[in-house]
């Protein structure tokens, strides 16, 4: 199975400051089709997960442009340019290239 | 508006069975692969099972293979998960998920239904 490793586990951030979450996979996420199925999800407290980013860097409709995704191969990053109070929650990366589908362990973003 | 509404969760004894349902609305159901993802209390996300839009292809995590069966009724816009031989470690919130592709990106999620095996 592809292991997805996120860091840090917890990320205290000051409002208005940037935040960065790393996600590394145990093998390349480049699919035979050429696509790289690395996605990012946000789970706010008490809510179900919501997708923010798909295929590394494509932002979903309604997602603020302060969220951005980047990376390639086995190394990926989710960045929040200026953290707002509504960004508190747990962020998960997920790979959809290899079976079984796997998630990272999550990164908890909190306000300092 | 896209909606996924899960039901069927509850308390069941070890070795028992439960059938989860997911009612879909607001999108063309047959064009979407569907999946179940679970989350134990305070833990991360675990993909459980998936099914293609036609229902012709099904997929399972090793942890549930042989015990769980995913199915869909495209005439009713419904997704199901039949769970047999339940174990304590199956205790979790179970989310219904829709995917426009081939289960690569999990486009949207339901609110979940709680399953407790005890």
Short mmCIF file of C-alpha atoms in Angstrom, two decimals:
data_model
loop_
_atom_site.label_atom_id
_atom_site.label_comp_id
_atom_site.label_asym_id
_atom_site.label_seq_id
_atom_site.Cartn_x
_atom_site.Cartn_y
_atom_site.Cartn_z
CA UNK A 1 0.00 0.00 0.00
CA UNK A 2 1.11 3.59 -0.63
CA UNK A 3 1.89 5.27 2.67
CA UNK A 4 1.05 8.96 2.89
CA UNK A 5 3.06 10.84 5.49
CA UNK A 6 1.96 14.31 6.55
CA UNK A 7 3.90 16.86 8.57
CA UNK A 8 3.58 18.51 10.92
CA UNK A 9 0.94 16.71 12.99
CA UNK A 10 -0.10 20.00 14.54
CA UNK A 11 0.32 23.51 13.19
CA UNK A 12 -0.35 26.51 15.44
CA UNK A 13 -0.63 29.63 13.30
CA UNK A 14 -1.20 33.31 13.99
CA UNK A 15 -4.17 34.82 12.19
CA UNK A 16 -3.10 36.42 8.94
CA UNK A 17 0.13 34.44 8.77
CA UNK A 18 0.94 31.74 6.20
CA UNK A 19 0.80 28.00 6.83
CA UNK A 20 2.30 25.08 4.97
CA UNK A 21 1.55 21.35 5.21
CA UNK A 22 3.74 18.67 3.68
CA UNK A 23 2.56 15.34 2.30
CA UNK A 24 4.98 12.66 1.09
CA UNK A 25 4.05 9.39 -0.57
CA UNK A 26 6.01 6.13 -0.41
CA UNK A 27 5.92 5.85 -4.19
CA UNK A 28 5.30 8.11 -7.13
CA UNK A 29 1.70 9.25 -7.59
CA UNK A 30 2.00 9.71 -11.35
CA UNK A 31 -0.73 7.56 -12.90
CA UNK A 32 -0.23 5.67 -16.15
CA UNK A 33 -2.60 8.25 -17.67
CA UNK A 34 -0.12 11.00 -16.82
CA UNK A 35 -2.31 12.52 -14.11
CA UNK A 36 -1.14 12.81 -10.52
CA UNK A 37 -4.01 12.02 -8.19
CA UNK A 38 -3.01 13.87 -5.05
CA UNK A 39 -5.92 15.60 -3.32
CA UNK A 40 -6.37 17.72 -0.21
CA UNK A 41 -9.34 17.71 2.14
CA UNK A 42 -10.35 19.98 4.99
CA UNK A 43 -12.33 18.71 7.97
CA UNK A 44 -13.62 21.46 10.22
CA UNK A 45 -14.57 20.53 13.79
CA UNK A 46 -17.79 18.50 13.84
CA UNK A 47 -18.09 18.43 10.05
CA UNK A 48 -17.51 15.91 7.30
CA UNK A 49 -14.47 16.30 5.05
CA UNK A 50 -14.61 18.69 2.11
CA UNK A 51 -12.27 18.60 -0.87
CA UNK A 52 -10.14 21.70 -1.39
CA UNK A 53 -7.64 20.67 -4.05
CA UNK A 54 -7.59 17.87 -6.62
CA UNK A 55 -4.82 16.65 -8.90
CA UNK A 56 -2.11 18.46 -6.93
CA UNK A 57 -3.04 22.05 -7.65
CA UNK A 58 -6.64 22.41 -8.89
CA UNK A 59 -8.76 24.37 -6.45
CA UNK A 60 -12.39 23.33 -6.06
CA UNK A 61 -15.22 25.75 -6.73
CA UNK A 62 -15.86 28.00 -3.74
CA UNK A 63 -12.46 27.39 -2.17
CA UNK A 64 -10.74 30.68 -1.30
CA UNK A 65 -7.69 31.48 -3.38
CA UNK A 66 -5.55 31.69 -0.25
CA UNK A 67 -5.39 27.88 -0.54
CA UNK A 68 -2.91 26.47 -3.03
CA UNK A 69 -1.41 23.08 -3.78
CA UNK A 70 1.87 22.19 -5.38
CA UNK A 71 4.33 19.36 -5.81
CA UNK A 72 5.12 16.38 -7.98
CA UNK A 73 6.10 12.73 -7.83
CA UNK A 74 6.19 11.93 -4.13
CA UNK A 75 6.42 15.36 -2.51
CA UNK A 76 3.44 17.69 -2.15
CA UNK A 77 2.47 20.83 -0.24
CA UNK A 78 -0.71 22.61 0.75
CA UNK A 79 -0.27 26.30 1.51
CA UNK A 80 -2.58 28.80 3.13
CA UNK A 81 -1.33 32.28 2.30
CA UNK A 82 -3.05 34.04 5.22
CA UNK A 83 -4.78 31.90 7.81
CA UNK A 84 -8.28 32.90 8.85
CA UNK A 85 -10.31 31.67 11.83
CA UNK A 86 -12.52 29.51 9.58
CA UNK A 87 -9.44 27.54 8.47
CA UNK A 88 -9.19 25.76 11.81
CA UNK A 89 -9.51 22.01 11.40
CA UNK A 90 -7.70 18.93 10.20
CA UNK A 91 -6.25 18.69 6.71
CA UNK A 92 -5.73 15.38 4.93
CA UNK A 93 -3.91 14.49 1.76
CA UNK A 94 -5.13 11.50 -0.20
CA UNK A 95 -3.75 9.58 -3.15
CA UNK A 96 -6.06 8.22 -5.84
CA UNK A 97 -3.42 6.76 -8.15
CA UNK A 98 -2.81 3.35 -6.60
CA UNK A 99 -5.14 0.77 -5.03
CA UNK A 100 -5.95 0.77 -2.23
CA UNK A 101 -6.72 4.48 -1.94
CA UNK A 102 -4.93 5.93 1.07
CA UNK A 103 -4.98 9.05 3.20
CA UNK A 104 -2.33 10.85 5.18
CA UNK A 105 -2.69 10.89 8.95
CA UNK A 106 -3.87 14.49 9.03
CA UNK A 107 -2.50 17.86 10.14
CA UNK A 108 -4.38 19.86 12.75
CA UNK A 109 -4.36 23.61 12.10
CA UNK A 110 -5.10 25.76 15.11
CA UNK A 111 -4.91 29.43 15.92
CA UNK A 112 -2.16 30.54 18.30
CA UNK B 1 -27.65 21.15 -4.79
CA UNK B 2 -25.65 17.97 -4.38
CA UNK B 3 -26.76 15.94 -1.38
CA UNK B 4 -25.70 12.62 0.10
CA UNK B 5 -27.69 11.46 3.11
CA UNK B 6 -26.53 8.36 4.96
CA UNK B 7 -28.69 6.22 7.20
CA UNK B 8 -28.71 2.79 8.82
CA UNK B 9 -26.02 3.23 11.43
CA UNK B 10 -26.48 2.10 15.00
CA UNK B 11 -25.31 -0.20 17.78
CA UNK B 12 -24.66 -3.84 16.89
CA UNK B 13 -22.98 -6.73 18.69
CA UNK B 14 -19.73 -8.24 17.46
CA UNK B 15 -20.47 -10.76 14.72
CA UNK B 16 -23.66 -8.96 13.78
CA UNK B 17 -24.77 -7.27 10.58
CA UNK B 18 -25.85 -3.83 9.50
CA UNK B 19 -26.85 -2.27 6.19
CA UNK B 20 -25.96 1.33 5.48
CA UNK B 21 -27.81 3.38 2.88
CA UNK B 22 -26.95 6.61 1.12
CA UNK B 23 -29.59 8.65 -0.71
CA UNK B 24 -28.15 10.79 -3.48
CA UNK B 25 -29.71 13.85 -5.08
CA UNK B 26 -28.74 16.93 -7.06
CA UNK B 27 -26.52 15.17 -9.62
CA UNK B 28 -26.70 12.49 -12.30
CA UNK B 29 -26.11 9.47 -10.11
CA UNK B 30 -25.09 7.05 -12.84
CA UNK B 31 -22.23 9.32 -13.91
CA UNK B 32 -20.56 9.06 -10.54
CA UNK B 33 -18.58 6.30 -8.93
CA UNK B 34 -19.39 6.08 -5.25
CA UNK B 35 -17.46 5.06 -2.17
CA UNK B 36 -17.60 4.55 1.57
CA UNK B 37 -14.94 6.09 3.79
CA UNK B 38 -14.86 5.64 7.55
CA UNK B 39 -13.39 7.51 10.47
CA UNK B 40 -12.96 6.09 13.96
CA UNK B 41 -13.43 8.55 16.79
CA UNK B 42 -10.52 10.99 16.93
CA UNK B 43 -8.74 9.16 14.11
CA UNK B 44 -8.02 9.70 10.43
CA UNK B 45 -9.84 8.69 7.27
CA UNK B 46 -9.88 5.16 5.86
CA UNK B 47 -11.26 4.20 2.46
CA UNK B 48 -13.52 1.15 2.83
CA UNK B 49 -15.14 0.33 -0.51
CA UNK B 50 -15.99 1.74 -3.93
CA UNK B 51 -18.27 1.02 -6.88
CA UNK B 52 -18.34 2.23 -10.47
CA UNK B 53 -21.22 4.27 -11.89
CA UNK B 54 -22.77 1.25 -13.57
CA UNK B 55 -22.25 -0.93 -10.55
CA UNK B 56 -20.24 -3.38 -12.61
CA UNK B 57 -16.99 -2.90 -10.72
CA UNK B 58 -16.54 -3.03 -6.98
CA UNK B 59 -13.49 -2.49 -4.79
CA UNK B 60 -12.70 -3.24 -1.16
CA UNK B 61 -10.04 -2.48 1.41
CA UNK B 62 -8.36 -5.64 2.70
CA UNK B 63 -9.71 -4.91 6.17
CA UNK B 64 -13.31 -5.48 5.02
CA UNK B 65 -12.95 -7.82 2.04
CA UNK B 66 -15.20 -10.85 2.39
CA UNK B 67 -17.30 -9.20 5.12
CA UNK B 68 -18.69 -6.04 3.46
CA UNK B 69 -20.58 -5.74 0.17
CA UNK B 70 -21.14 -2.49 -1.68
CA UNK B 71 -24.01 -2.09 -4.11
CA UNK B 72 -26.11 0.60 -5.76
CA UNK B 73 -29.60 0.96 -7.19
CA UNK B 74 -29.36 3.49 -10.00
CA UNK B 75 -33.14 3.53 -10.44
CA UNK B 76 -33.47 4.87 -6.91
CA UNK B 77 -30.25 6.91 -6.66
CA UNK B 78 -29.19 4.80 -3.69
CA UNK B 79 -25.87 3.44 -2.48
CA UNK B 80 -25.60 0.62 0.06
CA UNK B 81 -23.03 -1.07 2.26
CA UNK B 82 -23.94 -4.47 3.68
CA UNK B 83 -21.68 -5.12 6.66
CA UNK B 84 -21.46 -8.66 8.07
CA UNK B 85 -19.31 -10.28 10.74
CA UNK B 86 -18.80 -6.89 12.35
CA UNK B 87 -15.87 -6.34 14.69
CA UNK B 88 -15.12 -3.75 17.34
CA UNK B 89 -12.57 -2.18 15.00
CA UNK B 90 -15.34 -1.43 12.48
CA UNK B 91 -16.71 1.17 14.91
CA UNK B 92 -16.60 4.50 13.09
CA UNK B 93 -18.51 7.20 11.28
CA UNK B 94 -19.17 5.98 7.74
CA UNK B 95 -19.25 8.61 5.01
CA UNK B 96 -20.82 8.22 1.59
CA UNK B 97 -18.67 9.83 -1.11
CA UNK B 98 -19.29 10.72 -4.76
CA UNK B 99 -16.57 10.74 -7.43
CA UNK B 100 -17.03 11.93 -11.03
CA UNK B 101 -14.06 9.87 -12.20
CA UNK B 102 -12.85 6.40 -11.28
CA UNK B 103 -12.53 6.91 -7.54
CA UNK B 104 -9.42 9.09 -7.76
CA UNK B 105 -10.53 12.31 -6.09
CA UNK B 106 -13.65 11.98 -3.87
CA UNK B 107 -15.54 15.06 -5.06
CA UNK B 108 -18.19 15.38 -2.34
CA UNK B 109 -19.14 13.78 0.97
CA UNK B 110 -22.23 13.11 3.03
CA UNK B 111 -22.58 13.94 6.72
CA UNK B 112 -21.94 10.37 7.84
CA UNK B 113 -23.67 7.72 9.92
CA UNK B 114 -22.27 6.27 13.12
CA UNK B 115 -21.70 2.54 13.50
CA UNK B 116 -20.84 1.15 16.93
CA UNK B 117 -19.88 -2.49 17.36
CA UNK B 118 -20.02 -3.42 21.03
#
